[in-house]
PDB file of C-alpha atoms in Angstrom:
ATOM      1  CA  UNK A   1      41.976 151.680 -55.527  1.00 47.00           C
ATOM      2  CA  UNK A   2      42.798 155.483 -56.440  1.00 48.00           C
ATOM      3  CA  UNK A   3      40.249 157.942 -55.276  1.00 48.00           C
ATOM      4  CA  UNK A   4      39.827 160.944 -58.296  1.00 51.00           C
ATOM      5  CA  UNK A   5      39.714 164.050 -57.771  1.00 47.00           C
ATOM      6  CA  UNK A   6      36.201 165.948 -57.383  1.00 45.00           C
ATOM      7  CA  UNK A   7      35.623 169.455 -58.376  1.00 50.00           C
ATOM      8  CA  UNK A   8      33.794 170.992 -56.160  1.00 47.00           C
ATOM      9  CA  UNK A   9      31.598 173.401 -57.058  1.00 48.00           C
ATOM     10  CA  UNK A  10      31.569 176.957 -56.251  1.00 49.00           C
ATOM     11  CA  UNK A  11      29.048 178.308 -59.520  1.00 55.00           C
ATOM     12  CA  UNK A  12      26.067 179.725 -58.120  1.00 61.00           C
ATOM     13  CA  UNK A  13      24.154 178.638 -61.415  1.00 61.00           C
ATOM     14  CA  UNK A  14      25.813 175.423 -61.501  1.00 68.00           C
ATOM     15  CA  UNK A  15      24.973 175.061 -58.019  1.00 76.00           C
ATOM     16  CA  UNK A  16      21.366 176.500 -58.241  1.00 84.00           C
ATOM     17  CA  UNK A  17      20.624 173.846 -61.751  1.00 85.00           C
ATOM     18  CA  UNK A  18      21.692 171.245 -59.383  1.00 87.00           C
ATOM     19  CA  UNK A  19      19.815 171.955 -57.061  1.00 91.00           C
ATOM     20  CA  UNK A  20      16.782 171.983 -59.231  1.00 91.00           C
ATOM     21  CA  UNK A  21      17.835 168.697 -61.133  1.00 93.00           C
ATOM     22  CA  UNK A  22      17.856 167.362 -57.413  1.00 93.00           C
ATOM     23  CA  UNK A  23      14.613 168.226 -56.754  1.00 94.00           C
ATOM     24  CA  UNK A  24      13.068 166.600 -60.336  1.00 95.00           C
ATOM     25  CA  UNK A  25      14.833 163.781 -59.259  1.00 95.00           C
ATOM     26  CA  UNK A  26      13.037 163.224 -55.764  1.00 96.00           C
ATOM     27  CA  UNK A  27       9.891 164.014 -57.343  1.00 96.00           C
ATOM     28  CA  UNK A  28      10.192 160.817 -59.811  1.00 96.00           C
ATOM     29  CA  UNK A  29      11.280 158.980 -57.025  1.00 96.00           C
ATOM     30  CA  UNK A  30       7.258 157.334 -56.452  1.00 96.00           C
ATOM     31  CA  UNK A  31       6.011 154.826 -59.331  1.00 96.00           C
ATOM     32  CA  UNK A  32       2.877 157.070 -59.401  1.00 95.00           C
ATOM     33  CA  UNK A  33       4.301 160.372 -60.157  1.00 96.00           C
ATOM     34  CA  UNK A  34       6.730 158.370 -62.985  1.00 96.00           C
ATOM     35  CA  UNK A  35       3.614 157.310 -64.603  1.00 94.00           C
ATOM     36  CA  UNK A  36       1.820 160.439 -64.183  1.00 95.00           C
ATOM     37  CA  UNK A  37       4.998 161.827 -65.979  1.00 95.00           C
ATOM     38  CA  UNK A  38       4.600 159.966 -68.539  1.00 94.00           C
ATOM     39  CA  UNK A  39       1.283 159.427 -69.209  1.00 93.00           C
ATOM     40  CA  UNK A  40       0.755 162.978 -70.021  1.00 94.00           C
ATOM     41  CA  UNK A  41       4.198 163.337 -72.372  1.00 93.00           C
ATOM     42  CA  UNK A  42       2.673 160.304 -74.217  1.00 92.00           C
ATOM     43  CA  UNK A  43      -0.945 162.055 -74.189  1.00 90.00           C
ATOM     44  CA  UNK A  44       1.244 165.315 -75.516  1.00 88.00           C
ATOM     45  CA  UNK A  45      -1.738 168.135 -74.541  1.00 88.00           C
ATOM     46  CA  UNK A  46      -3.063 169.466 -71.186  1.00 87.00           C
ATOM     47  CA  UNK A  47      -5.690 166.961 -69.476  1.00 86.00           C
ATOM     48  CA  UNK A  48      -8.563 168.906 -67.540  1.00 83.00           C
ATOM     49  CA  UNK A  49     -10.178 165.593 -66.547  1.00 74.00           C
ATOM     50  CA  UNK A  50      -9.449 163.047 -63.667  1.00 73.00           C
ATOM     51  CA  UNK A  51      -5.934 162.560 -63.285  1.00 84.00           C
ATOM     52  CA  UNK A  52      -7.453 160.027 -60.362  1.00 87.00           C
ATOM     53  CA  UNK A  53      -8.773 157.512 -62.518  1.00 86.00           C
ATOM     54  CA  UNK A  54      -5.260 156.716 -63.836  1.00 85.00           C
ATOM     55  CA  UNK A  55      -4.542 155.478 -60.638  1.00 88.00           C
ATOM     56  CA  UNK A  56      -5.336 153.289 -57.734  1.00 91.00           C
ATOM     57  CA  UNK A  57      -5.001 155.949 -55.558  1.00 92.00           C
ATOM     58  CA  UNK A  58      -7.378 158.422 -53.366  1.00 91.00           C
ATOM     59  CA  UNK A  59      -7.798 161.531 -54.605  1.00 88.00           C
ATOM     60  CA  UNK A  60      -6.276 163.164 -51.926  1.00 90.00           C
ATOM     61  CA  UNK A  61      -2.898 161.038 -52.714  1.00 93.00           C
ATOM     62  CA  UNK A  62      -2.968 161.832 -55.936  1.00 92.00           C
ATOM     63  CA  UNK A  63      -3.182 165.249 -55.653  1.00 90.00           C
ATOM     64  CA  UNK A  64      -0.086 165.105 -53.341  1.00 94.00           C
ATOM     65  CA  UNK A  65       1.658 163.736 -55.938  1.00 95.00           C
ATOM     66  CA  UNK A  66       0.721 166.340 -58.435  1.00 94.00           C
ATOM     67  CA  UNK A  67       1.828 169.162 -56.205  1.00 94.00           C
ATOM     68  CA  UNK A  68       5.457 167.523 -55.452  1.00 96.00           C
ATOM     69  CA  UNK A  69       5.361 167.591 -59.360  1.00 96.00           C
ATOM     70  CA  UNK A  70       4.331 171.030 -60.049  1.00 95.00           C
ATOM     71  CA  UNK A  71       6.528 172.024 -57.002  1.00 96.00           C
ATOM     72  CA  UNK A  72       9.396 170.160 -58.565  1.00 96.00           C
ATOM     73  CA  UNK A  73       8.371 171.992 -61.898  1.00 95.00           C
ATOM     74  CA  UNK A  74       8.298 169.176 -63.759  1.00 96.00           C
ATOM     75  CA  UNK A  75       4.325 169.940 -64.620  1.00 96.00           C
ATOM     76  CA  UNK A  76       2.243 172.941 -64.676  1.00 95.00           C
ATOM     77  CA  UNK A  77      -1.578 173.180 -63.430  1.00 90.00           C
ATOM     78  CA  UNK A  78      -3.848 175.585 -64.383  1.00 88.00           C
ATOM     79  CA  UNK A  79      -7.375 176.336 -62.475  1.00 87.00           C
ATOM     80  CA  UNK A  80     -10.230 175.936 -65.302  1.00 83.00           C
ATOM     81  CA  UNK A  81     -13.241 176.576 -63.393  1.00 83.00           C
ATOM     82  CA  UNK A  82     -13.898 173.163 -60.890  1.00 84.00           C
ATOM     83  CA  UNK A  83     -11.065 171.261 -62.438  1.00 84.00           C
ATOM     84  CA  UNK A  84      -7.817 172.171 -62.893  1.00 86.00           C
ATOM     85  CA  UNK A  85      -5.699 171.195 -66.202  1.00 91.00           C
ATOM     86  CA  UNK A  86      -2.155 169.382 -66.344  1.00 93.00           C
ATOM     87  CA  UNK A  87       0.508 169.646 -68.555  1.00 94.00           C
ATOM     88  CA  UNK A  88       4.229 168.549 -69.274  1.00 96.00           C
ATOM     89  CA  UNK A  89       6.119 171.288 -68.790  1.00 96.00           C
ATOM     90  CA  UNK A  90       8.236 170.827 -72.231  1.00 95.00           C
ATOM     91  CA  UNK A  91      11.208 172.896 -70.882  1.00 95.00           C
ATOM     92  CA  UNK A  92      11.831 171.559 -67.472  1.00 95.00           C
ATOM     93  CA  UNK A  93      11.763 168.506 -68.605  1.00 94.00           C
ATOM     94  CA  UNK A  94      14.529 168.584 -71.694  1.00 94.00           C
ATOM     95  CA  UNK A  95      16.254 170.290 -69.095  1.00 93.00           C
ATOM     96  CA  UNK A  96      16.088 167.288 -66.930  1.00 94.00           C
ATOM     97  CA  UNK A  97      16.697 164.904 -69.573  1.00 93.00           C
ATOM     98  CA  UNK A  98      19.866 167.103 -70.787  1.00 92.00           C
ATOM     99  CA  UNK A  99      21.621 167.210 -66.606  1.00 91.00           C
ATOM    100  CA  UNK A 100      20.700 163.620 -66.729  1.00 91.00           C
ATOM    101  CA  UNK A 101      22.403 162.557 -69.998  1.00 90.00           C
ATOM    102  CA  UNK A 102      25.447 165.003 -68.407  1.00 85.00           C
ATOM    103  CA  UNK A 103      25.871 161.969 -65.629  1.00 81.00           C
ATOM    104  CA  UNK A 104      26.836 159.378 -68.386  1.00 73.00           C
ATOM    105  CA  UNK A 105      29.973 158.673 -67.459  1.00 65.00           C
ATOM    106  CA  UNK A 106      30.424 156.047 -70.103  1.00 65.00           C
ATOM    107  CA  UNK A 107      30.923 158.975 -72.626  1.00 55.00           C
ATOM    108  CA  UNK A 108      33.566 160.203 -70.750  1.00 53.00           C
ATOM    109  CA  UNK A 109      37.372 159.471 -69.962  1.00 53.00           C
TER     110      UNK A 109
END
């Protein structure tokens, strides 16, 4: 079997997006924060109420999983008073979906 040559990479963006793309990645790695993911790109609007009751989860593991989101940048929170609002963040997120569609290999020779 002949081993192909890899590129490596020496771009400091390139390097830096996949650094980030790495990052998104780990942060869908738990069933919880995949459905948190997508429950609020289905729901398509900010939700202020209680992420917790989506899931069978403590709050306190739940909000764990919101912050590796947000930290991942996959999701933005905003304080409102006692509660604190969710949303998709539209951008990171076709930028995910665009470095992950840039791994099909079957597109390529």
């Amino acid at each position: 079997m002949k081993r192909k040559n890899i590129k490596v990479i020496t771009d400091k963006k390139h390097g830096k997006d996949m650094e980030i793309f790495a990052s998104m990645c780990k942060a869908l790695g738990h069933p919880a924060r995949v459905l948190i993911v997508s429950y609020l790109k289905r729901i398509d609007r900010c939700l202020c109420g209680d992420i917790v009751g989506l899931l069978p989860l403590a709050q306190s593991t739940v909000s764990q999983h919101l912050k590796c989101l947000k930290d991942a940048g996959l999701i933005k929170g905003e304080v409102e008073g006692p509660k604190t609002c969710y949303c998709i963040d539209k951008v990171m997120l076709a930028k995910f979906s665009r470095m992950a569609s840039e791994l099909d290999v079957s597109s390529r020779p």
